CSV table of C-alpha atoms and ligand atoms in Angstrom, one decimal:
chain,number,residue,atom,x,y,z
A,293,MET,CA,14.9,9.6,27.7
A,294,GLY,CA,12.8,7.9,25.0
A,295,ASN,CA,13.5,7.7,21.3
A,296,ALA,CA,11.8,10.2,18.9
A,297,ARG,CA,8.8,8.5,17.2
A,298,GLY,CA,9.8,6.9,13.9
A,299,LYS,CA,8.5,7.9,10.5
A,300,PHE,CA,5.7,6.0,8.9
A,301,ILE,CA,6.1,5.5,5.1
A,302,THR,CA,3.6,3.7,2.9
A,303,PHE,CA,4.0,2.5,-0.7
A,304,GLU,CA,1.0,2.3,-3.1
A,305,GLY,CA,0.3,1.4,-6.6
A,306,CYS,CA,-1.7,-0.9,-9.0
A,307,ASP,CA,-0.9,-4.6,-9.0
A,308,GLY,CA,2.3,-5.1,-11.0
A,309,CYS,CA,3.5,-1.5,-10.8
A,310,GLY,CA,7.0,-2.5,-9.6
A,311,LYS,CA,6.3,-1.8,-5.9
A,312,SER,CA,8.0,-5.0,-4.7
A,313,THR,CA,11.2,-4.3,-6.6
A,314,GLN,CA,11.3,-0.8,-5.1
A,315,LEU,CA,10.7,-2.2,-1.6
A,316,LYS,CA,13.5,-4.7,-2.1
A,317,LEU,CA,15.9,-2.0,-3.2
A,318,LEU,CA,14.9,0.2,-0.3
A,319,SER,CA,15.4,-2.7,2.2
A,320,GLU,CA,19.0,-3.3,0.9
A,321,TYR,CA,19.7,0.4,1.0
A,322,LEU,CA,18.4,0.9,4.6
A,323,THR,CA,20.3,-2.1,5.8
A,324,ALA,CA,23.5,-0.9,4.1
A,325,GLN,CA,23.0,2.6,5.7
A,326,GLY,CA,22.4,1.1,9.1
A,327,VAL,CA,19.0,2.8,9.4
A,328,ALA,CA,16.8,1.2,12.1
A,329,HIS,CA,13.7,0.1,10.3
A,330,ILE,CA,11.1,-2.5,9.6
A,331,PHE,CA,9.4,-3.7,6.5
A,332,THR,CA,5.8,-4.8,6.7
A,333,ARG,CA,2.8,-5.3,4.4
A,334,GLU,CA,-0.9,-5.1,4.3
A,335,PRO,CA,-3.0,-7.1,4.6
A,336,GLY,CA,-0.9,-9.2,7.0
A,337,GLY,CA,2.2,-8.7,9.1
A,338,GLY,CA,1.1,-10.9,12.1
A,339,LYS,CA,-0.7,-14.1,13.0
A,340,ILE,CA,-4.3,-12.7,13.0
A,341,SER,CA,-3.9,-10.3,10.1
A,342,GLU,CA,-2.2,-13.0,8.0
A,343,ALA,CA,-5.2,-15.3,8.7
A,344,ILE,CA,-7.5,-12.5,7.4
A,345,ARG,CA,-5.3,-12.0,4.4
A,346,GLU,CA,-5.7,-15.7,3.5
A,347,ILE,CA,-9.5,-15.3,3.6
A,348,LEU,CA,-9.3,-12.2,1.4
A,349,LEU,CA,-7.0,-13.5,-1.3
A,350,ASN,CA,-8.4,-17.0,-1.5
A,351,GLY,CA,-9.8,-17.6,-5.0
A,352,LYS,CA,-12.6,-19.8,-3.4
A,353,ASN,CA,-14.2,-16.9,-1.6
A,354,ALA,CA,-15.6,-15.3,-4.7
A,355,GLU,CA,-19.1,-14.8,-3.1
A,356,MET,CA,-17.7,-12.4,-0.5
A,357,THR,CA,-19.6,-9.1,-0.5
A,358,ASP,CA,-17.7,-5.9,-1.2
A,359,GLU,CA,-18.6,-4.5,2.2
A,360,CYS,CA,-17.3,-7.7,3.9
A,361,GLU,CA,-14.1,-7.3,2.0
A,362,ALA,CA,-13.6,-3.7,3.0
A,363,LEU,CA,-14.3,-4.4,6.6
A,364,LEU,CA,-11.9,-7.3,6.6
A,365,TYR,CA,-9.1,-5.1,5.2
A,366,ALA,CA,-9.9,-2.5,7.9
A,367,ALA,CA,-9.9,-5.2,10.6
A,368,ALA,CA,-6.6,-6.6,9.5
A,369,ARG,CA,-5.2,-3.1,9.4
A,370,MET,CA,-6.0,-2.4,13.1
A,371,GLN,CA,-4.4,-5.6,14.2
A,372,HIS,CA,-1.4,-5.0,12.0
A,373,LEU,CA,-1.0,-1.5,13.5
A,374,ALA,CA,-1.1,-2.8,17.0
A,375,ASP,CA,1.2,-5.8,16.3
A,376,ARG,CA,3.9,-4.3,14.1
A,377,VAL,CA,3.6,-0.6,13.4
A,378,GLU,CA,3.1,0.9,16.8
A,379,PRO,CA,5.9,-1.0,18.6
A,380,ALA,CA,8.4,0.0,15.8
A,381,LEU,CA,7.3,3.6,15.7
A,382,ALA,CA,7.5,3.8,19.5
A,383,ALA,CA,11.1,2.4,19.3
A,384,GLY,CA,12.0,5.2,16.9
A,385,LYS,CA,12.3,2.9,13.9
A,386,LEU,CA,11.4,3.8,10.3
A,387,VAL,CA,8.3,1.8,9.2
A,388,ILE,CA,8.0,1.0,5.6
A,389,CYS,CA,4.5,-0.5,4.8
A,390,ASP,CA,3.5,-2.1,1.6
A,391,ARG,CA,-0.1,-0.7,1.1
A,392,TYR,CA,-2.3,1.1,3.6
A,393,VAL,CA,-5.6,3.0,3.7
A,394,ASP,CA,-5.1,4.4,0.2
A,395,SER,CA,-5.3,0.8,-1.1
A,396,SER,CA,-8.8,0.6,0.4
A,397,LEU,CA,-9.7,4.0,-1.1
A,398,ALA,CA,-8.4,2.9,-4.6
A,399,TYR,CA,-9.7,-0.7,-4.5
A,400,GLN,CA,-12.8,-0.7,-2.3
A,401,ALA,CA,-14.1,3.0,-2.5
A,402,HIS,CA,-13.4,3.6,-6.2
A,403,ALA,CA,-13.0,0.3,-8.0
A,404,ARG,CA,-15.6,-1.6,-6.1
A,405,GLY,CA,-17.7,1.5,-5.8
A,406,LEU,CA,-18.3,1.6,-2.1
A,407,GLY,CA,-17.5,5.3,-2.0
A,408,GLU,CA,-15.0,7.3,0.0
A,409,ALA,CA,-17.3,8.1,2.9
A,410,PHE,CA,-17.8,4.5,3.9
A,411,ILE,CA,-14.1,3.6,3.5
A,412,GLU,CA,-13.0,6.7,5.4
A,413,SER,CA,-15.5,5.9,8.2
A,414,ILE,CA,-14.4,2.3,8.8
A,415,ASN,CA,-10.7,3.4,8.6
A,416,ALA,CA,-11.1,6.5,10.8
A,417,ALA,CA,-9.5,4.9,13.8
A,418,ALA,CA,-6.4,3.9,11.8
A,419,LEU,CA,-6.1,7.2,10.1
A,420,GLN,CA,-6.5,9.4,13.2
A,421,LYS,CA,-3.7,7.7,15.0
A,422,TYR,CA,-1.5,6.6,12.1
A,423,ALA,CA,-1.5,9.0,9.2
A,424,PRO,CA,1.6,8.2,7.0
A,425,ASP,CA,4.3,10.9,7.0
A,426,THR,CA,4.8,10.1,3.3
A,427,THR,CA,3.1,7.9,0.8
A,428,ILE,CA,5.0,6.9,-2.4
A,429,PHE,CA,2.6,6.2,-5.2
A,430,ILE,CA,4.3,4.3,-8.0
A,431,ASP,CA,2.4,5.7,-10.9
A,432,LEU,CA,2.0,3.0,-13.6
A,433,THR,CA,-1.2,2.3,-15.6
A,434,PRO,CA,-2.6,-1.3,-15.3
A,435,GLU,CA,-2.2,-1.7,-19.1
A,436,ALA,CA,1.5,-1.1,-18.7
A,437,ALA,CA,1.7,-3.2,-15.6
A,438,PHE,CA,-0.1,-6.2,-17.1
A,439,ALA,CA,2.0,-6.0,-20.3
A,440,ARG,CA,5.1,-6.4,-18.2
A,441,LYS,CA,3.6,-9.2,-16.1
A,442,LYS,CA,2.2,-11.3,-19.0
A,443,GLY,CA,-1.1,-12.3,-17.5
A,444,ALA,CA,-2.7,-12.6,-14.1
A,445,ASP,CA,-2.2,-15.4,-11.5
A,446,GLU,CA,-5.2,-17.8,-11.8
A,447,ASN,CA,-5.4,-18.4,-8.1
A,448,ASP,CA,-5.5,-14.8,-7.1
A,449,ARG,CA,-9.1,-13.7,-6.6
A,450,LEU,CA,-8.2,-10.0,-7.0
A,451,GLU,CA,-6.2,-10.4,-10.1
A,452,GLN,CA,-9.1,-12.2,-11.7
A,453,ALA,CA,-11.2,-9.1,-11.4
A,454,GLY,CA,-10.2,-7.9,-14.9
A,455,THR,CA,-8.9,-4.9,-16.7
A,456,ALA,CA,-11.9,-2.6,-16.1
A,457,PHE,CA,-11.5,-3.1,-12.4
A,458,HIS,CA,-7.8,-2.3,-12.4
A,459,LYS,CA,-8.4,0.8,-14.5
A,460,ARG,CA,-10.8,2.0,-11.8
A,461,VAL,CA,-8.2,1.2,-9.2
A,462,TYR,CA,-5.7,3.4,-11.1
A,463,GLU,CA,-8.2,6.2,-11.4
A,464,GLY,CA,-8.9,5.9,-7.6
A,465,TYR,CA,-5.2,6.3,-6.9
A,466,LYS,CA,-5.1,9.4,-9.0
A,467,LYS,CA,-8.0,10.9,-7.0
A,468,VAL,CA,-6.3,10.0,-3.7
A,469,ALA,CA,-3.1,11.7,-4.9
A,470,GLU,CA,-5.1,14.9,-5.9
A,471,LYS,CA,-6.9,14.9,-2.6
A,472,TYR,CA,-3.8,14.5,-0.4
A,473,PRO,CA,-1.0,16.4,-2.3
A,474,GLU,CA,0.9,17.1,1.0
A,475,ARG,CA,1.3,13.5,1.8
A,476,VAL,CA,1.2,11.5,-1.5
A,477,VAL,CA,4.2,11.8,-3.8
A,478,CYS,CA,3.7,10.3,-7.3
A,479,VAL,CA,6.7,8.7,-8.9
A,480,ASN,CA,6.6,7.8,-12.6
A,481,GLY,CA,6.6,4.0,-12.8
A,482,GLU,CA,7.6,3.9,-16.4
A,483,GLN,CA,11.2,4.7,-15.6
A,484,ALA,CA,13.9,2.1,-15.2
A,485,PRO,CA,13.8,0.5,-11.7
A,486,GLU,CA,17.1,2.2,-10.7
A,487,ASP,CA,15.8,5.6,-11.7
A,488,ILE,CA,12.6,5.1,-9.8
A,489,PHE,CA,14.6,4.1,-6.8
A,490,ALA,CA,16.9,7.1,-7.0
A,491,GLU,CA,13.8,9.3,-7.1
A,492,VAL,CA,12.3,7.4,-4.1
A,493,VAL,CA,15.5,8.1,-2.0
A,494,ARG,CA,15.5,11.7,-3.1
A,495,VAL,CA,11.9,12.2,-2.1
A,496,LEU,CA,12.3,10.5,1.3
A,497,LYS,CA,15.5,12.5,2.1
A,498,LYS,CA,13.8,15.8,1.1
A,499,ARG,CA,10.9,15.0,3.4
A,500,ASN,CA,13.2,14.2,6.3
A,501,CYS,CA,12.1,10.5,6.4
A,502,LEU,CA,15.7,9.3,5.8
B,768,TYD,P1,-0.6,-8.7,-2.8
B,768,TYD,O1,-0.4,-10.0,-3.4
B,768,TYD,O2,0.1,-8.3,-1.6
B,768,TYD,O3,-0.4,-7.6,-3.9
B,768,TYD,P2,0.8,-6.6,-4.1
B,768,TYD,O4,2.0,-7.4,-4.1
B,768,TYD,O5,0.5,-6.0,-5.5
B,768,TYD,O6,0.7,-5.6,-3.0
B,768,TYD,O7,-2.2,-8.6,-2.6
B,768,TYD,C1,-2.7,-7.5,-2.0
B,768,TYD,C2,-4.0,-7.2,-2.8
B,768,TYD,O8,-4.9,-6.7,-1.9
B,768,TYD,C3,-3.8,-6.2,-3.9
B,768,TYD,O9,-4.5,-6.7,-5.1
B,768,TYD,C4,-4.5,-5.0,-3.4
B,768,TYD,C5,-5.5,-5.6,-2.4
B,768,TYD,N1,-5.9,-4.6,-1.3
B,768,TYD,C6,-7.2,-4.1,-1.3
B,768,TYD,O10,-8.0,-4.3,-2.2
B,768,TYD,N2,-7.5,-3.2,-0.3
B,768,TYD,C7,-6.7,-2.9,0.7
B,768,TYD,O11,-7.0,-2.2,1.6
B,768,TYD,C8,-5.4,-3.5,0.7
B,768,TYD,C9,-4.4,-3.3,1.8
B,768,TYD,C10,-5.0,-4.4,-0.4
């Protein structure tokens, strides 16, 4: 008798939205509750996808085309699904993933302007087999996020992209949330971290993910 397939939960939001804090709180909570789970992140999570991540986030690769960037994210995603997500889901574990296809829709389709059709087509294989059961979108504008963070990291190619870019990322996320209301749950990121977390747990319980 095999385990029931585990649930697949993704977290999304603009850079600096407080996603990492929430993931840390959730990790502590799941461990304390004895829930079988894994935490993973995109891009990365294994040897090959971590190597792709290094190319993507390296400040020296500024001449990378937008299409190349989008394809590398999609390539890293497939490897990550095979290496980490599939085995955990098959073992009945809860999978918590920091970013997924919605990041490519927000950053590459909307902010870079490649369009949804292109991003959906290169991510079709991932989405067909691995649609998240629930996506938590931590809803915080980039203005609010950057005010908290006090300036971008100089070595991070993506954070150098500037405020206009990050505003488009945010607008992209709002469109994704409107397009997939059954799957994407928006949580107000302006609340105190513990209040955001209480809401995250409520949402996941209500949707039978916990
Ligand atoms: P990371 O340092 O992990 O950011 P964060 O901690 O905010 O998640 O860097 C991931 C960066 O990659 C982040 O700026 C978003 C970007 N990204 C894309 O542009 N497209 C994608 O498909 C994914 C997964 C991430």
